[in-house]
PDB file of C-alpha atoms and ligand atoms in Angstrom:
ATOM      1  CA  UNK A   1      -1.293   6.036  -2.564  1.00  0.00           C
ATOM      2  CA  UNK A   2       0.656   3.455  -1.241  1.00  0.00           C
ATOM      3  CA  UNK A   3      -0.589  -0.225  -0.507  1.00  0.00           C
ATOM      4  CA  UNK A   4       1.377  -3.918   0.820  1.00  0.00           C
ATOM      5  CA  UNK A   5       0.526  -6.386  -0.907  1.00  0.00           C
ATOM      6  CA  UNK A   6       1.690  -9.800   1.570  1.00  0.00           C
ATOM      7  CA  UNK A   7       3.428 -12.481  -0.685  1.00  0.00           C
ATOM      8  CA  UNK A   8       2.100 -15.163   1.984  1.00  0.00           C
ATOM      9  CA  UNK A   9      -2.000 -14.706   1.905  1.00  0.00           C
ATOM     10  CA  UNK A  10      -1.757 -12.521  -1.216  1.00  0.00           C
ATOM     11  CA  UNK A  11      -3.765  -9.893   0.318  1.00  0.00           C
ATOM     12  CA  UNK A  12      -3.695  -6.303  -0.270  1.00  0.00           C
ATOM     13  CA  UNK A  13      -4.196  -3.546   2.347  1.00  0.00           C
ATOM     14  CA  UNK A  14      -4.264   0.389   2.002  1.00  0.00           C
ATOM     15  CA  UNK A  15      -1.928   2.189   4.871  1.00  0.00           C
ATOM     16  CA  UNK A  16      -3.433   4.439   7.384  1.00  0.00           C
ATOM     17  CA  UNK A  17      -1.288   6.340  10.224  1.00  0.00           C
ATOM     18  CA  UNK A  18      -2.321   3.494  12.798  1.00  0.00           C
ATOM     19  CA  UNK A  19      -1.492   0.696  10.961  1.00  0.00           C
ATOM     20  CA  UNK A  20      -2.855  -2.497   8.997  1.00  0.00           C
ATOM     21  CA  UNK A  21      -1.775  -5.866   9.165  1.00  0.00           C
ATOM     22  CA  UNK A  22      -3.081  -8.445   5.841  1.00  0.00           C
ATOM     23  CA  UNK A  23      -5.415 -11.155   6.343  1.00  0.00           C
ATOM     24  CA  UNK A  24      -2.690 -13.621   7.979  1.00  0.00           C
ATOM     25  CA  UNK A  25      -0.842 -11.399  10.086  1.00  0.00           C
ATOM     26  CA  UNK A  26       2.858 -11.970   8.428  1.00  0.00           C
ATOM     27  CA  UNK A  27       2.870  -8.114   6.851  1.00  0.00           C
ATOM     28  CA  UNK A  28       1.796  -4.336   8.066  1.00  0.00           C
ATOM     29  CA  UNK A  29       2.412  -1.533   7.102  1.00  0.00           C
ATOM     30  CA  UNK A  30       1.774   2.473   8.239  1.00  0.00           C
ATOM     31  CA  UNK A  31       1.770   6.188   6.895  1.00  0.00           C
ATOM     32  CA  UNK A  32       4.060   8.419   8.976  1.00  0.00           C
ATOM     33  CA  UNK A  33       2.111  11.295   9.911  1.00  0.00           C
ATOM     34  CA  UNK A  34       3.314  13.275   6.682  1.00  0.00           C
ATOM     35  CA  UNK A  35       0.793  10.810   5.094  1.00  0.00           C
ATOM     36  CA  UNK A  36       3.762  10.336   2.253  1.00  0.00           C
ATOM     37  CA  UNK A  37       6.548   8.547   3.989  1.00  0.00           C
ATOM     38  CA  UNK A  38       5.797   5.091   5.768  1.00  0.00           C
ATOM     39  CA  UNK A  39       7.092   1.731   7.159  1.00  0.00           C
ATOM     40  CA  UNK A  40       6.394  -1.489   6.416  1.00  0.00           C
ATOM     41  CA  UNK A  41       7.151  -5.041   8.578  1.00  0.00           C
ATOM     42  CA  UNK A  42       7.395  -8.219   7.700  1.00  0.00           C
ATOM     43  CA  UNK A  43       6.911 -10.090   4.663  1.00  0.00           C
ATOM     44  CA  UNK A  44       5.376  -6.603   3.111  1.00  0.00           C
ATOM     45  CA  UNK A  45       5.508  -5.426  -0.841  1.00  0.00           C
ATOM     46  CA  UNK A  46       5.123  -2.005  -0.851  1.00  0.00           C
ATOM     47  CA  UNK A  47       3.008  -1.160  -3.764  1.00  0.00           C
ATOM     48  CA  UNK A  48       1.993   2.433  -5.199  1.00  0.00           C
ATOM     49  CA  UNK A  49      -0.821   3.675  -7.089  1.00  0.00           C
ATOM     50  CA  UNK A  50      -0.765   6.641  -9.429  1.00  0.00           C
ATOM     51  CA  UNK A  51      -3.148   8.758  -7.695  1.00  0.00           C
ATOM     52  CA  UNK A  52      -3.685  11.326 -10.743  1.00  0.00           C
ATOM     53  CA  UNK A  53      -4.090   8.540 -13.250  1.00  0.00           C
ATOM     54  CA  UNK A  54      -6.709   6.768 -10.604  1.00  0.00           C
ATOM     55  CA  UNK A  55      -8.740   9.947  -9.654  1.00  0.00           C
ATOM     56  CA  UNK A  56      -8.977  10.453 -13.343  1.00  0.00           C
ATOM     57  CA  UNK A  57     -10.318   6.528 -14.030  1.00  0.00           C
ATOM     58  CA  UNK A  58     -13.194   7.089 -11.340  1.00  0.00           C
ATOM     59  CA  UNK A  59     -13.716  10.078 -12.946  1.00  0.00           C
ATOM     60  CA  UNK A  60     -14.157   8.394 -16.220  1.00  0.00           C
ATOM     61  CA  UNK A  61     -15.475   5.078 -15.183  1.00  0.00           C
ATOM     62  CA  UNK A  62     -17.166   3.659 -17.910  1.00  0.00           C
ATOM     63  CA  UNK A  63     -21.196   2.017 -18.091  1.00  0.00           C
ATOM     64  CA  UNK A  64     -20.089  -0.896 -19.681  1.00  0.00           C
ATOM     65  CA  UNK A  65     -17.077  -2.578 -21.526  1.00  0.00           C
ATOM     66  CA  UNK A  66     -13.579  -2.222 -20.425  1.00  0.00           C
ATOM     67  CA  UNK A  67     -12.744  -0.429 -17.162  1.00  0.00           C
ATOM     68  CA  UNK A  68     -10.617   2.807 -16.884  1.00  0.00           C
ATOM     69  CA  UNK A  69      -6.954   1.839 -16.486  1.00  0.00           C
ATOM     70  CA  UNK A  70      -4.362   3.481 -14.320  1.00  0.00           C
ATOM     71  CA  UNK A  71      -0.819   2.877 -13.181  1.00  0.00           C
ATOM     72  CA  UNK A  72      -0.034   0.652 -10.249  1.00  0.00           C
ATOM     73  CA  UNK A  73       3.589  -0.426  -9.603  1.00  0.00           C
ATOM     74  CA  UNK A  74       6.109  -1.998  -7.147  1.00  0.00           C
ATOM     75  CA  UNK A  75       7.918   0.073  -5.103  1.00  0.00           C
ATOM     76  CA  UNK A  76      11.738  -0.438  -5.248  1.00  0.00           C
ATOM     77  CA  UNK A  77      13.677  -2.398  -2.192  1.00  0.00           C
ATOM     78  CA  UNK A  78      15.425   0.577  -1.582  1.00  0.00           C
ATOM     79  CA  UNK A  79      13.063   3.803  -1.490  1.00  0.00           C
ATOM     80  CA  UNK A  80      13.492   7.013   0.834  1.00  0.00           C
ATOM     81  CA  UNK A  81       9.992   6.926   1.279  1.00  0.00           C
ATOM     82  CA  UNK A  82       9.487   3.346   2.788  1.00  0.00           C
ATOM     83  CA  UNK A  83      11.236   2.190   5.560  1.00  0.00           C
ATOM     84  CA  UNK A  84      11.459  -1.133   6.860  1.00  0.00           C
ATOM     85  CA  UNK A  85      11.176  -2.013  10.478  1.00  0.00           C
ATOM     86  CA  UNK A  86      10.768  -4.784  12.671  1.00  0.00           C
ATOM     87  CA  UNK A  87       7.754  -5.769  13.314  1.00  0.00           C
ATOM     88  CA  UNK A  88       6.598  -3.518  16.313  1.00  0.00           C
ATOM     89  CA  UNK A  89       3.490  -5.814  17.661  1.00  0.00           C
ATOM     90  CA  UNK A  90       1.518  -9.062  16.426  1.00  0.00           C
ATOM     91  CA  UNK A  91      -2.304  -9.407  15.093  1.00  0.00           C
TER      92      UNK A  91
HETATM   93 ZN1   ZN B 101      -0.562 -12.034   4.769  1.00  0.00          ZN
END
């Protein structure tokens, strides 16, 4: 799964095939319709989440204590999944 996370508001938004912007507008981000390649704008992190390791931390969410942990991590600059475009349209 991949996420931005903006550097300016600190938020952090999901991608979709339509496209998100963050809270202040400065970074979007979009799935291509392969839903695995996408393109980012703007001040945008790409960020990635280890979809196996999360589906199996829901799975084994605990009552109480210390959560489930899974892998999160920032995607590289350079990535032939991510591509970085101008920014197509504003919030
Ligand atoms: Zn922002």
């Amino acid at each position: 799964m991949k996420l931005i996370l903006c550097p300016m508001c600190e938020d952090v938004v999901k991608l979709n095939l339509s496209g998100r912007f963050c809270d202040c507008g400065q970074s979007w981000g979009r799935y291509m319709d392969d839903g695995i390649n996408a393109e980012i704008a703007g001040d945008a992190i790409p960020i990635g989440f280890a979809n196996s390791e999360l589906r199996t931390a829901l799975t084994n969410r605990p009552r109480s204590g210390m959560g489930c942990t899974f892998s999160a991590f920032v995607i590289p600059e350079i990535c032939d999944t991510v591509r970085v475009i101008r920014l197509p349209f504003s919030k």
